[in-house]
Amino acid sequence: MSAREVRLRARGFAPRRLPGAGAVTAVCVFAAWEAVCRAGLVSPFALPAPSRVLAVLAEMALSGELLAHLRASLGRLAGGWAIGMLCGVLAGLAIGVSSLARSVGLPLVSALFPVPKIALLPLLILWLGIGEAPKLATIALGTFFPVALSTASGVDQIPRSLIRMAQSFDLPNRAIVLKVILPGALPGIFAGARISSSIALVLLTAAEMIGAEYGIGALVLQAGHLMRADRLLAGVVLLSVLGVAIGAGLGALERRLLAWR
Amino acid sequence: MRLRARNLAHAYDGLAALGPLDLVVEAGERLAIVGPSGCGKSTLLAILGGLLRPSGGRVWFEGEAPSGSIVPVAYVFQDFALLPWRTVAGNVALPLEGRLPRTEIRARVGAALARTGLSDFAGRFPRELSGGMRQRVGIARALVVEPGVLLLDEPLSALDAQTRELLLEDILGLTEGATLVWVTHNLEEAVRVADRVILLSARPGRIRAEIAVPVPARERNRPEAVPVLARLRGELWALLREDARRAQTEGPP
Amino acid sequence: MTLVSSAPLFIAQERGYYREEGLDAELVFFRAAQPVAVAVAAGEADFGVTAFTAGFFNLAGQGALKVIGAQSREEPGFDFSAYLASNAAFANGLTGPEKLPGRSLAITQHGSSFHIMAGLLARKLGVETKTIRMVPLETLQNMQAALKTGQVDAAILPGHIATELDRAGEAELIGWVHEWTPYALGGLFTSTRNVERRRGVVEAFVRAYQKGARDYHAVMNKRDAGGKRIFEADAEPVIAIIAKYTQATPEAIKAGAPYIDPEGRLDVGNVYEQVALLKEEKLVDASVDPARFIDLSFISGHFNLPR
Ligand SMILES: Nc1ncnc2c1ncn2[C@@H]1O[C@H](COP(=O)(O)OP(=O)(O)OP(=O)(O)O)[C@@H](O)[C@H]1O
Ligand SMILES: [Mg+2]
């Protein structure tokens, strides 16, 4: 009988994070982009080189324009997102624990979630004017629905036995919500926070369609209209950087708060 | 504190699951409830613990809960029911929070952890513990409220045989003098922990037989107790056998 | 926005004027103005008709485009764009365009047609453009919503929308743009490459375009003895052609029909002024020179030539 080595068959299907791969990819993409532009393959007003975009960013930083845009947008993002998160978590908890809220709220949320928020802009102007209120409302609306849904599903994921346990010790309902349901729904709430932070960034540009003098969204919109591809891409770079930063911040917070997992 | 039930019955959506049956658990008594799978043991315990409203009959206490008792009836769960986001100490403190001053909570939790051998694990999260250690936390949490009656629903069933053996001895030591209702499908376990064993019939569970265990709790681990307990186990199995087989072949409704 | 402004292109196509010139033309439609210019600059289209905006000027200033004729213009006697005051601002003294300095005005975006019209008015009034506070709201719907609720003091809107708002009492029409400033809305343009290498084709295209413009002018630019604009039976065929391309109803086409010069002649001085006022606001790059992107050699008789 011939001897044959046992072949290892359980290989692959276990993706890991390769350290530094993200940075290397970014460098390669930018290098290729710069090379294409330097070689004159595309006209600079159609696709400016990354060095040009960086130069625009530097100019904006020096003139204080960058700070004005960032301050305006971050304020709107933080405000709108906070309102949407707070209302979404409350609504999601209610849907998760109350039959009435579930029966009324769930169909309502499902019906209103897909409404494109941009289509509501003229209505938001009628109701809230053209100041900061409609901008905050646009972002809050975009944030609210995913957070409400994923909070509710987070509550649904909590094993019933934990709630029965709390009841077996005669804990009051308030304590059950605060000590069992809220922490138990936290993974769901974080999932909602992640999705909604991206949605908030997407909606920032829509929100800043309404009478915004400063803001990254306003910058991108205006640059588009003025055919200033360099400023437009500078705005896009700012949005991506914001997206990455917010994602990293949420990740750090999640690692702290969900360390028990 | 004595626990009484009269004419107790329960049906889930018209499916008769339990009773009717009458029950008395005397103060300081250790009662084991056994029966074929699906006969309504957990249902009975949930009703006794006030976690389920029976479709018929009623349950009440007689006498006072011990002084210092925070909750009259405490529960130990088969799946431990620990909050994964709280440490061992946090889980044990849960039923005391808002009811006692902070310093007293700390003292009581410290004592409960010490009694259950968990002092070194106070800061660990449940996921960092073995199954046996997790159930110790469940027991510490039940004992910390100094209950009048302790209800245990298959407390050892999720554990491996050796862990089960060790924990069983520890629980007996920890609950000396307490009133216990211990639900199990393991007959050997029943005769080792109980003063009295109630055998339920197949669904809907009614009282089929009652057997007193004539060996004092303290002496159950002695070699001379072994044949007595084995004989009791055999008697119970003879009574249970047919129902158990039926429950097997019928399967869930 | 006002696709009717491109009517000469449609007429030339439907009546076979391109074919008569030996051209095989295909019309491509874009939802916005910018992509038209980009497509021509990139060589994906040969000719374009679109409104003047800061974006268009920035692109044309790069040297890839040549404006060779006119689209439509504000012509005295032909109501096209109107100044509107919100009811609140009207009650509060904004009774005419001359009172606009110091007030807020809804526009789509900085550098848009609306911005240019406001800028031309400011220059006419002898004040800086920025004395009129521009509020960018991106869409006409948003502008109307802001005007109706008094969030802005004023707006410039297409005539048919303006008269509708005024009639419904939702805003006050306080004047027509043609009563205040000349305004060349947009241009016919091609790529610099075409002008340099395919001059014959460009000339042929311009002739076809002019024939279409003359047909339009003959029936769509009529006024009665009292000076009121009228559409007679002979306009029906042209309206039918426009309807085919724009999917608009005949009523909507009449309400939104601009004045189009029969020869495609451009108000050149006005374009210089537009570029100048946008440069002042840094919306158009300082390097942009209208003399370099306007080619006057294809159509004779352009107006208002700078020395
Ligand atoms: N929530 C419920 N809804 C409907 N039927 C249920 C429910 N809970 C239990 N049952 C049914 O009622 C019967 C009794 O259930 P119970 O859990 O009390 O039995 P048990 O004796 O504890 O069984 P096991 O040995 O499997 O733990 C079973 O047939 C079960 O399928
Ligand atoms: Mg059970």
mmCIF file of N, CA and C and ligand atoms in Angstrom, chain B residues 10-13 15-18 35-45 52 78 153-154 183-185 200 203 251-253, ligand 1:
data_model
loop_
_atom_site.group_PDB
_atom_site.id
_atom_site.type_symbol
_atom_site.label_atom_id
_atom_site.label_comp_id
_atom_site.label_asym_id
_atom_site.label_seq_id
_atom_site.Cartn_x
_atom_site.Cartn_y
_atom_site.Cartn_z
ATOM 1 N N HIS B 10 -52.036 24.756 32.966
ATOM 2 C CA HIS B 10 -51.661 25.729 31.947
ATOM 3 C C HIS B 10 -51.807 25.137 30.549
ATOM 4 N N ALA B 11 -52.268 25.970 29.654
ATOM 5 C CA ALA B 11 -52.380 25.570 28.245
ATOM 6 C C ALA B 11 -51.770 26.674 27.402
ATOM 7 N N TYR B 12 -50.989 26.272 26.391
ATOM 8 C CA TYR B 12 -50.465 27.248 25.432
ATOM 9 C C TYR B 12 -51.351 27.216 24.195
ATOM 10 N N ASP B 13 -52.049 28.307 23.925
ATOM 11 C CA ASP B 13 -52.919 28.368 22.739
ATOM 12 C C ASP B 13 -53.765 27.110 22.591
ATOM 13 N N LEU B 15 -53.205 24.217 23.726
ATOM 14 C CA LEU B 15 -52.459 22.968 23.932
ATOM 15 C C LEU B 15 -52.232 22.797 25.434
ATOM 16 N N ALA B 16 -52.902 21.767 26.028
ATOM 17 C CA ALA B 16 -52.764 21.542 27.463
ATOM 18 C C ALA B 16 -51.339 21.126 27.751
ATOM 19 N N ALA B 17 -50.622 21.898 28.579
ATOM 20 C CA ALA B 17 -49.212 21.622 28.836
ATOM 21 C C ALA B 17 -48.990 21.123 30.253
ATOM 22 N N LEU B 18 -49.897 21.480 31.161
ATOM 23 C CA LEU B 18 -49.638 21.177 32.575
ATOM 24 C C LEU B 18 -50.951 21.026 33.337
ATOM 25 N N GLY B 35 -39.667 14.482 35.136
ATOM 26 C CA GLY B 35 -40.740 14.083 34.245
ATOM 27 C C GLY B 35 -40.200 13.985 32.840
ATOM 28 N N PRO B 36 -40.943 13.346 31.946
ATOM 29 C CA PRO B 36 -40.463 13.202 30.578
ATOM 30 C C PRO B 36 -40.334 14.557 29.890
ATOM 31 N N SER B 37 -39.579 14.583 28.845
ATOM 32 C CA SER B 37 -39.319 15.856 28.182
ATOM 33 C C SER B 37 -40.615 16.442 27.617
ATOM 34 N N GLY B 38 -40.793 17.729 27.816
ATOM 35 C CA GLY B 38 -41.982 18.400 27.298
ATOM 36 C C GLY B 38 -43.213 18.218 28.158
ATOM 37 N N CYS B 39 -43.056 17.735 29.408
ATOM 38 C CA CYS B 39 -44.239 17.447 30.230
ATOM 39 C C CYS B 39 -44.724 18.678 30.976
ATOM 40 N N GLY B 40 -43.979 19.763 30.932
ATOM 41 C CA GLY B 40 -44.443 20.982 31.583
ATOM 42 C C GLY B 40 -43.651 21.370 32.815
ATOM 43 N N LYS B 41 -42.454 20.830 32.987
ATOM 44 C CA LYS B 41 -41.652 21.142 34.176
ATOM 45 C C LYS B 41 -41.285 22.625 34.207
ATOM 46 N N SER B 42 -40.773 23.106 33.104
ATOM 47 C CA SER B 42 -40.378 24.521 33.070
ATOM 48 C C SER B 42 -41.603 25.412 33.213
ATOM 49 N N THR B 43 -42.704 24.971 32.626
ATOM 50 C CA THR B 43 -43.939 25.745 32.743
ATOM 51 C C THR B 43 -44.350 25.874 34.209
ATOM 52 N N LEU B 44 -44.279 24.757 34.917
ATOM 53 C CA LEU B 44 -44.642 24.773 36.339
ATOM 54 C C LEU B 44 -43.747 25.731 37.113
ATOM 55 N N LEU B 45 -42.446 25.637 36.855
ATOM 56 C CA LEU B 45 -41.512 26.473 37.607
ATOM 57 C C LEU B 45 -41.746 27.959 37.308
ATOM 58 N N LEU B 52 -45.096 33.503 34.623
ATOM 59 C CA LEU B 52 -46.104 33.051 33.664
ATOM 60 C C LEU B 52 -47.428 33.007 34.401
ATOM 61 N N GLN B 78 -31.306 27.607 33.213
ATOM 62 C CA GLN B 78 -30.496 26.595 32.526
ATOM 63 C C GLN B 78 -29.406 27.245 31.677
ATOM 64 N N ASP B 153 -34.151 25.815 37.263
ATOM 65 C CA ASP B 153 -34.650 25.104 36.094
ATOM 66 C C ASP B 153 -33.469 24.446 35.375
ATOM 67 N N GLU B 154 -33.287 23.161 35.586
ATOM 68 C CA GLU B 154 -32.193 22.421 34.946
ATOM 69 C C GLU B 154 -30.879 23.164 35.090
ATOM 70 N N VAL B 183 -35.829 21.658 39.162
ATOM 71 C CA VAL B 183 -36.367 20.918 38.023
ATOM 72 C C VAL B 183 -35.211 20.262 37.283
ATOM 73 N N THR B 184 -35.364 18.979 36.966
ATOM 74 C CA THR B 184 -34.320 18.296 36.214
ATOM 75 C C THR B 184 -34.919 17.126 35.455
ATOM 76 N N HIS B 185 -34.238 16.703 34.406
ATOM 77 C CA HIS B 185 -34.664 15.474 33.752
ATOM 78 C C HIS B 185 -33.731 14.333 34.162
ATOM 79 N N LEU B 200 -43.697 13.852 37.259
ATOM 80 C CA LEU B 200 -44.845 14.287 36.461
ATOM 81 C C LEU B 200 -45.087 13.297 35.332
ATOM 82 N N ARG B 203 -47.060 15.012 28.935
ATOM 83 C CA ARG B 203 -47.900 16.186 28.735
ATOM 84 C C ARG B 203 -49.376 15.827 28.597
ATOM 85 N N GLY B 251 -42.850 13.210 19.858
ATOM 86 C CA GLY B 251 -42.176 14.432 19.445
ATOM 87 C C GLY B 251 -42.962 15.663 19.848
ATOM 88 N N PRO B 252 -42.490 16.808 19.488
ATOM 89 C CA PRO B 252 -43.186 18.043 19.865
ATOM 90 C C PRO B 252 -44.490 18.185 19.077
ATOM 91 N N PRO B 253 -45.458 18.865 19.659
ATOM 92 C CA PRO B 253 -46.753 19.034 18.983
ATOM 93 C C PRO B 253 -46.611 19.865 17.724
HETATM 94 N N1 LIG D 1 -44.240 29.491 24.814
HETATM 95 C C1 LIG D 1 -44.805 28.335 24.429
HETATM 96 N N2 LIG D 1 -45.772 28.318 23.497
HETATM 97 C C2 LIG D 1 -46.348 27.157 23.099
HETATM 98 N N3 LIG D 1 -46.025 25.960 23.599
HETATM 99 C C3 LIG D 1 -45.085 25.895 24.539
HETATM 100 C C4 LIG D 1 -44.410 27.077 25.000
HETATM 101 N N4 LIG D 1 -43.513 26.732 25.938
HETATM 102 C C5 LIG D 1 -43.607 25.385 26.039
HETATM 103 N N5 LIG D 1 -44.546 24.896 25.218
HETATM 104 C C6 LIG D 1 -44.952 23.504 25.116
HETATM 105 O O1 LIG D 1 -45.521 23.131 26.325
HETATM 106 C C7 LIG D 1 -45.069 21.867 26.715
HETATM 107 C C8 LIG D 1 -44.393 21.953 28.056
HETATM 108 O O2 LIG D 1 -43.220 22.743 27.924
HETATM 109 P P1 LIG D 1 -42.127 22.875 29.057
HETATM 110 O O3 LIG D 1 -41.017 23.699 28.532
HETATM 111 O O4 LIG D 1 -42.786 23.330 30.319
HETATM 112 O O5 LIG D 1 -41.661 21.369 29.215
HETATM 113 P P2 LIG D 1 -40.437 20.780 29.998
HETATM 114 O O6 LIG D 1 -40.970 19.688 30.799
HETATM 115 O O7 LIG D 1 -39.680 21.842 30.646
HETATM 116 O O8 LIG D 1 -39.600 20.177 28.800
HETATM 117 P P3 LIG D 1 -38.014 19.977 28.689
HETATM 118 O O9 LIG D 1 -37.713 18.692 29.341
HETATM 119 O O10 LIG D 1 -37.776 19.897 27.201
HETATM 120 O O11 LIG D 1 -37.351 21.140 29.313
HETATM 121 C C9 LIG D 1 -44.122 21.370 25.661
HETATM 122 O O12 LIG D 1 -44.821 20.491 24.816
HETATM 123 C C10 LIG D 1 -43.739 22.617 24.905
HETATM 124 O O13 LIG D 1 -43.552 22.285 23.550
#
